[in-house]
């Protein structure tokens, strides 16, 4: 199938599919005309990529993780023993990012709460509330 068909079947934009190829996540064959030719398995691979991106992994990490995952239909299962350590590191990185964002939100809430009543009223009025 050509890239447009893969895009339609996965809901992923053509430019992203090309990017996945540049990152080594997809390996389409090239026709003599230069067009990329994808196989049925690429549909499942794109879905795995999207799942891993949604889980917070970047494409560089996905490149190393993807070959070590099997799709059972309802979840991705690691198949390489050394993969779990990498996934634990990624989970720790994401947890730290969440913690940092929560601290930033708490600080912002403190600043907002310290606003005088007249400033708060004007701000609410300007928002249409």
mmCIF file of N, CA and C in Angstrom:
data_model
loop_
_atom_site.group_PDB
_atom_site.id
_atom_site.type_symbol
_atom_site.label_atom_id
_atom_site.label_comp_id
_atom_site.label_asym_id
_atom_site.label_seq_id
_atom_site.Cartn_x
_atom_site.Cartn_y
_atom_site.Cartn_z
ATOM 1 N N UNK A 1 0.847 -1.176 0.000
ATOM 2 C CA UNK A 1 0.000 0.000 0.000
ATOM 3 C C UNK A 1 0.887 1.232 0.000
ATOM 4 N N UNK A 2 0.384 2.300 -0.556
ATOM 5 C CA UNK A 2 1.136 3.544 -0.598
ATOM 6 C C UNK A 2 0.871 4.341 0.668
ATOM 7 N N UNK A 3 1.626 5.407 0.843
ATOM 8 C CA UNK A 3 1.603 6.170 2.078
ATOM 9 C C UNK A 3 0.228 6.789 2.373
ATOM 10 N N UNK A 4 -0.490 7.187 1.343
ATOM 11 C CA UNK A 4 -1.824 7.748 1.547
ATOM 12 C C UNK A 4 -2.784 6.735 2.151
ATOM 13 N N UNK A 5 -2.698 5.496 1.694
ATOM 14 C CA UNK A 5 -3.536 4.427 2.234
ATOM 15 C C UNK A 5 -3.164 4.139 3.689
ATOM 16 N N UNK A 6 -1.863 4.102 3.987
ATOM 17 C CA UNK A 6 -1.432 3.889 5.368
ATOM 18 C C UNK A 6 -1.931 5.028 6.252
ATOM 19 N N UNK A 7 -1.878 6.222 5.756
ATOM 20 C CA UNK A 7 -2.386 7.384 6.491
ATOM 21 C C UNK A 7 -3.879 7.238 6.774
ATOM 22 N N UNK A 8 -4.646 6.852 5.772
ATOM 23 C CA UNK A 8 -6.093 6.675 5.952
ATOM 24 C C UNK A 8 -6.396 5.571 6.964
ATOM 25 N N UNK A 9 -5.660 4.493 6.904
ATOM 26 C CA UNK A 9 -5.941 3.343 7.771
ATOM 27 C C UNK A 9 -5.516 3.559 9.210
ATOM 28 N N UNK A 10 -4.527 4.435 9.417
ATOM 29 C CA UNK A 10 -4.028 4.658 10.780
ATOM 30 C C UNK A 10 -4.476 5.996 11.369
ATOM 31 N N UNK A 11 -4.943 6.904 10.522
ATOM 32 C CA UNK A 11 -5.313 8.236 11.006
ATOM 33 C C UNK A 11 -4.108 9.117 11.294
ATOM 34 N N UNK A 12 -2.952 8.734 10.783
ATOM 35 C CA UNK A 12 -1.714 9.482 11.012
ATOM 36 C C UNK A 12 -1.371 10.240 9.732
ATOM 37 N N UNK A 13 -1.039 11.505 9.880
ATOM 38 C CA UNK A 13 -0.735 12.353 8.726
ATOM 39 C C UNK A 13 0.459 11.815 7.937
ATOM 40 N N UNK A 14 0.425 12.035 6.649
ATOM 41 C CA UNK A 14 1.480 11.565 5.746
ATOM 42 C C UNK A 14 2.844 12.089 6.189
ATOM 43 N N UNK A 15 2.921 13.364 6.564
ATOM 44 C CA UNK A 15 4.229 13.912 6.944
ATOM 45 C C UNK A 15 4.780 13.222 8.192
ATOM 46 N N UNK A 16 3.901 12.775 9.096
ATOM 47 C CA UNK A 16 4.370 12.036 10.269
ATOM 48 C C UNK A 16 4.861 10.644 9.881
ATOM 49 N N UNK A 17 4.183 10.007 8.940
ATOM 50 C CA UNK A 17 4.637 8.693 8.477
ATOM 51 C C UNK A 17 6.016 8.803 7.833
ATOM 52 N N UNK A 18 6.241 9.859 7.076
ATOM 53 C CA UNK A 18 7.565 10.076 6.487
ATOM 54 C C UNK A 18 8.601 10.286 7.596
ATOM 55 N N UNK A 19 8.220 11.064 8.608
ATOM 56 C CA UNK A 19 9.111 11.312 9.741
ATOM 57 C C UNK A 19 9.455 10.005 10.454
ATOM 58 N N UNK A 20 8.465 9.148 10.663
ATOM 59 C CA UNK A 20 8.731 7.858 11.293
ATOM 60 C C UNK A 20 9.743 7.055 10.479
ATOM 61 N N UNK A 21 9.642 7.139 9.163
ATOM 62 C CA UNK A 21 10.612 6.476 8.305
ATOM 63 C C UNK A 21 12.003 7.071 8.468
ATOM 64 N N UNK A 22 12.091 8.403 8.533
ATOM 65 C CA UNK A 22 13.383 9.073 8.728
ATOM 66 C C UNK A 22 14.014 8.686 10.062
ATOM 67 N N UNK A 23 13.184 8.437 11.059
ATOM 68 C CA UNK A 23 13.670 8.079 12.393
ATOM 69 C C UNK A 23 13.988 6.591 12.526
ATOM 70 N N UNK A 24 13.740 5.823 11.475
ATOM 71 C CA UNK A 24 14.033 4.394 11.501
ATOM 72 C C UNK A 24 12.941 3.563 12.153
ATOM 73 N N UNK A 25 11.755 4.133 12.314
ATOM 74 C CA UNK A 25 10.641 3.408 12.924
ATOM 75 C C UNK A 25 9.854 2.598 11.907
ATOM 76 N N UNK A 26 9.809 3.057 10.673
ATOM 77 C CA UNK A 26 9.151 2.348 9.569
ATOM 78 C C UNK A 26 10.191 2.103 8.483
ATOM 79 N N UNK A 27 10.038 0.983 7.790
ATOM 80 C CA UNK A 27 11.004 0.617 6.750
ATOM 81 C C UNK A 27 10.279 0.219 5.464
ATOM 82 N N UNK A 28 9.667 1.204 4.797
ATOM 83 C CA UNK A 28 8.958 0.860 3.560
ATOM 84 C C UNK A 28 9.926 0.511 2.437
ATOM 85 N N UNK A 29 9.442 -0.323 1.530
ATOM 86 C CA UNK A 29 10.198 -0.614 0.321
ATOM 87 C C UNK A 29 9.987 0.559 -0.635
ATOM 88 N N UNK A 30 10.922 0.746 -1.526
ATOM 89 C CA UNK A 30 10.779 1.798 -2.538
ATOM 90 C C UNK A 30 10.490 1.160 -3.879
ATOM 91 N N UNK A 31 9.457 1.663 -4.529
ATOM 92 C CA UNK A 31 9.161 1.237 -5.892
ATOM 93 C C UNK A 31 10.167 1.889 -6.836
ATOM 94 N N UNK A 32 10.298 1.378 -8.059
ATOM 95 C CA UNK A 32 11.194 2.020 -9.041
ATOM 96 C C UNK A 32 10.819 3.492 -9.272
ATOM 97 N N UNK A 33 9.545 3.812 -9.091
ATOM 98 C CA UNK A 33 9.090 5.191 -9.277
ATOM 99 C C UNK A 33 9.498 6.082 -8.109
ATOM 100 N N UNK A 34 9.987 5.492 -7.020
ATOM 101 C CA UNK A 34 10.376 6.263 -5.842
ATOM 102 C C UNK A 34 9.319 6.272 -4.756
ATOM 103 N N UNK A 35 8.120 5.809 -5.095
ATOM 104 C CA UNK A 35 7.056 5.768 -4.093
ATOM 105 C C UNK A 35 7.373 4.746 -3.000
ATOM 106 N N UNK A 36 6.958 5.092 -1.788
ATOM 107 C CA UNK A 36 7.117 4.154 -0.675
ATOM 108 C C UNK A 36 6.010 3.104 -0.743
ATOM 109 N N UNK A 37 6.374 1.879 -0.465
ATOM 110 C CA UNK A 37 5.410 0.771 -0.464
ATOM 111 C C UNK A 37 5.400 0.158 0.939
ATOM 112 N N UNK A 38 4.240 0.199 1.573
ATOM 113 C CA UNK A 38 4.078 -0.325 2.933
ATOM 114 C C UNK A 38 3.348 -1.660 2.891
ATOM 115 N N UNK A 39 3.552 -2.466 3.914
ATOM 116 C CA UNK A 39 2.892 -3.762 4.027
ATOM 117 C C UNK A 39 1.887 -3.705 5.174
ATOM 118 N N UNK A 40 1.061 -4.721 5.265
ATOM 119 C CA UNK A 40 0.000 -4.774 6.275
ATOM 120 C C UNK A 40 0.550 -4.602 7.695
ATOM 121 N N UNK A 41 1.687 -5.214 7.974
ATOM 122 C CA UNK A 41 2.289 -5.120 9.314
ATOM 123 C C UNK A 41 2.595 -3.676 9.705
ATOM 124 N N UNK A 42 2.824 -2.797 8.722
ATOM 125 C CA UNK A 42 3.116 -1.396 9.023
ATOM 126 C C UNK A 42 1.941 -0.694 9.697
ATOM 127 N N UNK A 43 0.728 -1.134 9.421
ATOM 128 C CA UNK A 43 -0.447 -0.570 10.100
ATOM 129 C C UNK A 43 -0.326 -0.815 11.601
ATOM 130 N N UNK A 44 0.004 -2.034 11.979
ATOM 131 C CA UNK A 44 0.166 -2.375 13.397
ATOM 132 C C UNK A 44 1.358 -1.643 13.998
ATOM 133 N N UNK A 45 2.433 -1.508 13.237
ATOM 134 C CA UNK A 45 3.616 -0.802 13.746
ATOM 135 C C UNK A 45 3.285 0.655 14.026
ATOM 136 N N UNK A 46 2.573 1.302 13.119
ATOM 137 C CA UNK A 46 2.192 2.702 13.334
ATOM 138 C C UNK A 46 1.325 2.821 14.589
ATOM 139 N N UNK A 47 0.427 1.889 14.796
ATOM 140 C CA UNK A 47 -0.408 1.926 16.005
ATOM 141 C C UNK A 47 0.443 1.764 17.260
ATOM 142 N N UNK A 48 1.454 0.901 17.204
ATOM 143 C CA UNK A 48 2.367 0.745 18.355
ATOM 144 C C UNK A 48 3.138 2.032 18.596
ATOM 145 N N UNK A 49 3.615 2.641 17.529
ATOM 146 C CA UNK A 49 4.347 3.907 17.653
ATOM 147 C C UNK A 49 3.465 4.941 18.332
ATOM 148 N N UNK A 50 2.227 5.047 17.881
ATOM 149 C CA UNK A 50 1.310 6.042 18.461
ATOM 150 C C UNK A 50 1.048 5.754 19.936
ATOM 151 N N UNK A 51 0.925 4.494 20.302
ATOM 152 C CA UNK A 51 0.725 4.125 21.709
ATOM 153 C C UNK A 51 1.923 4.526 22.550
ATOM 154 N N UNK A 52 3.101 4.290 22.030
ATOM 155 C CA UNK A 52 4.316 4.618 22.780
ATOM 156 C C UNK A 52 4.518 6.126 22.874
ATOM 157 N N UNK A 53 4.181 6.851 21.820
ATOM 158 C CA UNK A 53 4.236 8.312 21.887
ATOM 159 C C UNK A 53 3.249 8.833 22.928
ATOM 160 N N UNK A 54 2.049 8.268 22.950
ATOM 161 C CA UNK A 54 1.038 8.676 23.932
ATOM 162 C C UNK A 54 1.485 8.361 25.356
ATOM 163 N N UNK A 55 2.333 7.344 25.509
ATOM 164 C CA UNK A 55 2.850 6.984 26.829
ATOM 165 C C UNK A 55 3.991 7.905 27.260
ATOM 166 N N UNK A 56 4.392 8.821 26.380
ATOM 167 C CA UNK A 56 5.414 9.792 26.742
ATOM 168 C C UNK A 56 6.809 9.496 26.244
ATOM 169 N N UNK A 57 6.970 8.451 25.428
ATOM 170 C CA UNK A 57 8.293 8.128 24.903
ATOM 171 C C UNK A 57 8.575 8.967 23.660
ATOM 172 N N UNK A 58 9.833 9.323 23.468
ATOM 173 C CA UNK A 58 10.203 10.047 22.248
ATOM 174 C C UNK A 58 10.584 9.040 21.159
ATOM 175 N N UNK A 59 10.739 9.526 19.943
ATOM 176 C CA UNK A 59 10.984 8.604 18.828
ATOM 177 C C UNK A 59 12.331 7.905 18.931
ATOM 178 N N UNK A 60 13.331 8.557 19.523
ATOM 179 C CA UNK A 60 14.632 7.901 19.690
ATOM 180 C C UNK A 60 14.501 6.690 20.609
ATOM 181 N N UNK A 61 13.749 6.842 21.682
ATOM 182 C CA UNK A 61 13.533 5.728 22.604
ATOM 183 C C UNK A 61 12.687 4.647 21.939
ATOM 184 N N UNK A 62 11.672 5.063 21.214
ATOM 185 C CA UNK A 62 10.792 4.102 20.547
ATOM 186 C C UNK A 62 11.581 3.259 19.545
ATOM 187 N N UNK A 63 12.563 3.853 18.888
ATOM 188 C CA UNK A 63 13.387 3.111 17.934
ATOM 189 C C UNK A 63 14.056 1.910 18.596
ATOM 190 N N UNK A 64 14.504 2.079 19.838
ATOM 191 C CA UNK A 64 15.162 0.970 20.537
ATOM 192 C C UNK A 64 14.162 0.021 21.182
ATOM 193 N N UNK A 65 13.011 0.544 21.580
ATOM 194 C CA UNK A 65 12.005 -0.248 22.298
ATOM 195 C C UNK A 65 11.138 -1.081 21.356
ATOM 196 N N UNK A 66 10.792 -0.528 20.230
ATOM 197 C CA UNK A 66 9.816 -1.137 19.318
ATOM 198 C C UNK A 66 10.124 -2.588 18.928
ATOM 199 N N UNK A 67 11.368 -2.923 18.604
ATOM 200 C CA UNK A 67 11.632 -4.320 18.222
ATOM 201 C C UNK A 67 11.432 -5.318 19.362
ATOM 202 N N UNK A 68 11.357 -4.812 20.585
ATOM 203 C CA UNK A 68 11.239 -5.695 21.754
ATOM 204 C C UNK A 68 9.830 -5.718 22.328
ATOM 205 N N UNK A 69 8.849 -5.355 21.524
ATOM 206 C CA UNK A 69 7.460 -5.362 21.983
ATOM 207 C C UNK A 69 6.613 -6.237 21.078
ATOM 208 N N UNK A 70 5.698 -6.964 21.713
ATOM 209 C CA UNK A 70 4.722 -7.773 20.982
ATOM 210 C C UNK A 70 3.348 -7.216 21.321
ATOM 211 N N UNK A 71 2.515 -7.087 20.327
ATOM 212 C CA UNK A 71 1.156 -6.576 20.511
ATOM 213 C C UNK A 71 0.212 -7.746 20.687
ATOM 214 N N UNK A 72 -0.430 -7.839 21.860
ATOM 215 C CA UNK A 72 -1.360 -8.938 22.125
ATOM 216 C C UNK A 72 -2.777 -8.601 21.695
ATOM 217 N N UNK A 73 -2.976 -7.408 21.195
ATOM 218 C CA UNK A 73 -4.314 -6.970 20.801
ATOM 219 C C UNK A 73 -4.899 -5.985 21.789
ATOM 220 N N UNK A 74 -4.591 -6.169 23.067
ATOM 221 C CA UNK A 74 -5.098 -5.219 24.060
ATOM 222 C C UNK A 74 -3.977 -4.533 24.831
ATOM 223 N N UNK A 75 -2.725 -4.971 24.596
ATOM 224 C CA UNK A 75 -1.589 -4.314 25.251
ATOM 225 C C UNK A 75 -0.294 -4.684 24.550
ATOM 226 N N UNK A 76 0.736 -3.892 24.834
ATOM 227 C CA UNK A 76 2.074 -4.190 24.340
ATOM 228 C C UNK A 76 2.825 -4.925 25.439
ATOM 229 N N UNK A 77 3.488 -6.021 25.063
ATOM 230 C CA UNK A 77 4.189 -6.865 26.029
ATOM 231 C C UNK A 77 5.677 -6.878 25.682
ATOM 232 N N UNK A 78 6.544 -6.563 26.665
ATOM 233 C CA UNK A 78 7.989 -6.620 26.402
ATOM 234 C C UNK A 78 8.454 -8.051 26.147
ATOM 235 N N UNK A 79 9.346 -8.213 25.180
ATOM 236 C CA UNK A 79 9.878 -9.548 24.856
ATOM 237 C C UNK A 79 11.382 -9.641 25.057
ATOM 238 N N UNK A 80 12.046 -8.532 25.345
ATOM 239 C CA UNK A 80 13.495 -8.528 25.569
ATOM 240 C C UNK A 80 13.759 -8.248 27.045
ATOM 241 N N UNK A 81 14.641 -9.040 27.635
ATOM 242 C CA UNK A 81 14.886 -8.926 29.072
ATOM 243 C C UNK A 81 15.454 -7.569 29.471
ATOM 244 N N UNK A 82 16.297 -6.971 28.643
ATOM 245 C CA UNK A 82 16.899 -5.689 29.014
ATOM 246 C C UNK A 82 15.966 -4.497 28.797
ATOM 247 N N UNK A 83 14.832 -4.720 28.182
ATOM 248 C CA UNK A 83 13.893 -3.643 27.909
ATOM 249 C C UNK A 83 13.271 -3.076 29.179
ATOM 250 N N UNK A 84 13.004 -3.905 30.157
ATOM 251 C CA UNK A 84 12.336 -3.442 31.370
ATOM 252 C C UNK A 84 13.124 -2.350 32.084
ATOM 253 N N UNK A 85 14.435 -2.463 32.127
ATOM 254 C CA UNK A 85 15.248 -1.426 32.769
ATOM 255 C C UNK A 85 15.075 -0.091 32.047
ATOM 256 N N UNK A 86 15.064 -0.120 30.727
ATOM 257 C CA UNK A 86 14.862 1.102 29.948
ATOM 258 C C UNK A 86 13.473 1.690 30.212
ATOM 259 N N UNK A 87 12.466 0.829 30.281
ATOM 260 C CA UNK A 87 11.106 1.313 30.526
ATOM 261 C C UNK A 87 10.971 1.896 31.932
ATOM 262 N N UNK A 88 11.652 1.311 32.892
ATOM 263 C CA UNK A 88 11.645 1.870 34.249
ATOM 264 C C UNK A 88 12.275 3.265 34.258
ATOM 265 N N UNK A 89 13.363 3.432 33.523
ATOM 266 C CA UNK A 89 14.006 4.745 33.436
ATOM 267 C C UNK A 89 13.072 5.769 32.798
ATOM 268 N N UNK A 90 12.386 5.369 31.739
ATOM 269 C CA UNK A 90 11.447 6.278 31.086
ATOM 270 C C UNK A 90 10.301 6.647 32.025
ATOM 271 N N UNK A 91 9.802 5.658 32.761
ATOM 272 C CA UNK A 91 8.727 5.926 33.712
ATOM 273 C C UNK A 91 9.197 6.898 34.793
ATOM 274 N N UNK A 92 10.420 6.728 35.279
ATOM 275 C CA UNK A 92 10.973 7.636 36.291
ATOM 276 C C UNK A 92 11.120 9.049 35.736
ATOM 277 N N UNK A 93 11.552 9.149 34.476
ATOM 278 C CA UNK A 93 11.693 10.462 33.826
ATOM 279 C C UNK A 93 10.346 11.158 33.728
ATOM 280 N N UNK A 94 9.323 10.415 33.336
ATOM 281 C CA UNK A 94 7.980 10.983 33.203
ATOM 282 C C UNK A 94 7.437 11.381 34.578
ATOM 283 N N UNK A 95 7.660 10.540 35.582
ATOM 284 C CA UNK A 95 7.203 10.858 36.942
ATOM 285 C C UNK A 95 7.857 12.150 37.437
ATOM 286 N N UNK A 96 9.135 12.331 37.138
ATOM 287 C CA UNK A 96 9.828 13.557 37.548
ATOM 288 C C UNK A 96 9.244 14.769 36.823
ATOM 289 N N UNK A 97 8.955 14.616 35.540
ATOM 290 C CA UNK A 97 8.358 15.717 34.781
ATOM 291 C C UNK A 97 6.994 16.094 35.356
ATOM 292 N N UNK A 98 6.204 15.105 35.744
ATOM 293 C CA UNK A 98 4.903 15.364 36.350
ATOM 294 C C UNK A 98 5.086 16.099 37.671
ATOM 295 N N UNK A 99 6.039 15.665 38.467
ATOM 296 C CA UNK A 99 6.320 16.311 39.753
ATOM 297 C C UNK A 99 6.740 17.765 39.550
ATOM 298 N N UNK A 100 7.610 18.001 38.570
ATOM 299 C CA UNK A 100 8.053 19.365 38.275
ATOM 300 C C UNK A 100 6.888 20.242 37.825
ATOM 301 N N UNK A 101 6.025 19.704 36.970
ATOM 302 C CA UNK A 101 4.854 20.462 36.521
ATOM 303 C C UNK A 101 3.894 20.749 37.671
ATOM 304 N N UNK A 102 3.719 19.790 38.567
ATOM 305 C CA UNK A 102 2.848 20.005 39.729
ATOM 306 C C UNK A 102 3.408 21.118 40.617
ATOM 307 N N UNK A 103 4.720 21.139 40.815
ATOM 308 C CA UNK A 103 5.347 22.202 41.612
ATOM 309 C C UNK A 103 5.145 23.559 40.941
ATOM 310 N N UNK A 104 5.268 23.603 39.617
ATOM 311 C CA UNK A 104 5.035 24.853 38.890
ATOM 312 C C UNK A 104 3.595 25.313 39.033
ATOM 313 N N UNK A 105 2.656 24.378 38.938
ATOM 314 C CA UNK A 105 1.245 24.737 39.080
ATOM 315 C C UNK A 105 0.958 25.219 40.497
ATOM 316 N N UNK A 106 1.538 24.577 41.497
ATOM 317 C CA UNK A 106 1.348 25.003 42.881
ATOM 318 C C UNK A 106 1.866 26.425 43.085
ATOM 319 N N UNK A 107 3.032 26.732 42.521
ATOM 320 C CA UNK A 107 3.593 28.078 42.637
ATOM 321 C C UNK A 107 2.701 29.097 41.947
ATOM 322 N N UNK A 108 2.186 28.756 40.791
ATOM 323 C CA UNK A 108 1.286 29.657 40.074
ATOM 324 C C UNK A 108 -0.006 29.869 40.860
ATOM 325 N N UNK A 109 -0.540 28.807 41.435
ATOM 326 C CA UNK A 109 -1.740 28.939 42.267
ATOM 327 C C UNK A 109 -1.494 29.859 43.455
ATOM 328 N N UNK A 110 -0.300 29.802 44.061
ATOM 329 C CA UNK A 110 0.038 30.685 45.175
ATOM 330 C C UNK A 110 0.050 32.144 44.734
ATOM 331 N N UNK A 111 0.608 32.402 43.544
ATOM 332 C CA UNK A 111 0.632 33.771 43.020
ATOM 333 C C UNK A 111 -0.787 34.254 42.760
ATOM 334 N N UNK A 112 -1.607 33.426 42.149
ATOM 335 C CA UNK A 112 -2.996 33.805 41.859
ATOM 336 C C UNK A 112 -3.760 34.060 43.151
ATOM 337 N N UNK A 113 -3.569 33.212 44.150
ATOM 338 C CA UNK A 113 -4.281 33.355 45.422
ATOM 339 C C UNK A 113 -3.874 34.627 46.160
ATOM 340 N N UNK A 114 -2.678 35.134 45.914
ATOM 341 C CA UNK A 114 -2.200 36.338 46.603
ATOM 342 C C UNK A 114 -2.717 37.626 45.968
ATOM 343 N N UNK A 115 -3.411 37.521 44.841
ATOM 344 C CA UNK A 115 -3.908 38.718 44.158
ATOM 345 C C UNK A 115 -4.966 39.411 45.005
ATOM 346 N N UNK A 116 -4.909 40.749 45.093
ATOM 347 C CA UNK A 116 -5.941 41.499 45.830
ATOM 348 C C UNK A 116 -7.317 41.288 45.201
ATOM 349 N N UNK A 117 -8.352 41.455 45.994
ATOM 350 C CA UNK A 117 -9.735 41.209 45.549
ATOM 351 C C UNK A 117 -10.103 42.035 44.330
ATOM 352 N N UNK A 118 -9.695 43.317 44.277
ATOM 353 C CA UNK A 118 -10.070 44.154 43.140
ATOM 354 C C UNK A 118 -9.411 43.667 41.850
ATOM 355 N N UNK A 119 -8.186 43.180 41.932
ATOM 356 C CA UNK A 119 -7.496 42.634 40.757
ATOM 357 C C UNK A 119 -8.193 41.351 40.300
ATOM 358 N N UNK A 120 -8.584 40.525 41.256
ATOM 359 C CA UNK A 120 -9.293 39.287 40.930
ATOM 360 C C UNK A 120 -10.616 39.585 40.248
ATOM 361 N N UNK A 121 -11.386 40.569 40.765
ATOM 362 C CA UNK A 121 -12.672 40.929 40.142
ATOM 363 C C UNK A 121 -12.475 41.406 38.708
ATOM 364 N N UNK A 122 -11.484 42.274 38.498
ATOM 365 C CA UNK A 122 -11.242 42.770 37.130
ATOM 366 C C UNK A 122 -10.832 41.630 36.198
ATOM 367 N N UNK A 123 -10.017 40.706 36.696
ATOM 368 C CA UNK A 123 -9.578 39.587 35.871
ATOM 369 C C UNK A 123 -10.761 38.697 35.495
ATOM 370 N N UNK A 124 -11.631 38.404 36.460
ATOM 371 C CA UNK A 124 -12.802 37.576 36.197
ATOM 372 C C UNK A 124 -13.718 38.285 35.210
ATOM 373 N N UNK A 125 -13.891 39.596 35.380
ATOM 374 C CA UNK A 125 -14.761 40.372 34.472
ATOM 375 C C UNK A 125 -14.208 40.360 33.051
ATOM 376 N N UNK A 126 -12.891 40.468 32.922
ATOM 377 C CA UNK A 126 -12.296 40.501 31.584
ATOM 378 C C UNK A 126 -12.412 39.142 30.878
ATOM 379 N N UNK A 127 -12.582 38.079 31.662
ATOM 380 C CA UNK A 127 -12.757 36.743 31.080
ATOM 381 C C UNK A 127 -14.215 36.468 30.731
ATOM 382 N N UNK A 128 -15.078 37.430 31.040
ATOM 383 C CA UNK A 128 -16.499 37.259 30.719
ATOM 384 C C UNK A 128 -17.268 36.521 31.791
ATOM 385 N N UNK A 129 -16.703 36.396 32.998
ATOM 386 C CA UNK A 129 -17.367 35.640 34.051
ATOM 387 C C UNK A 129 -17.895 36.443 35.107
#
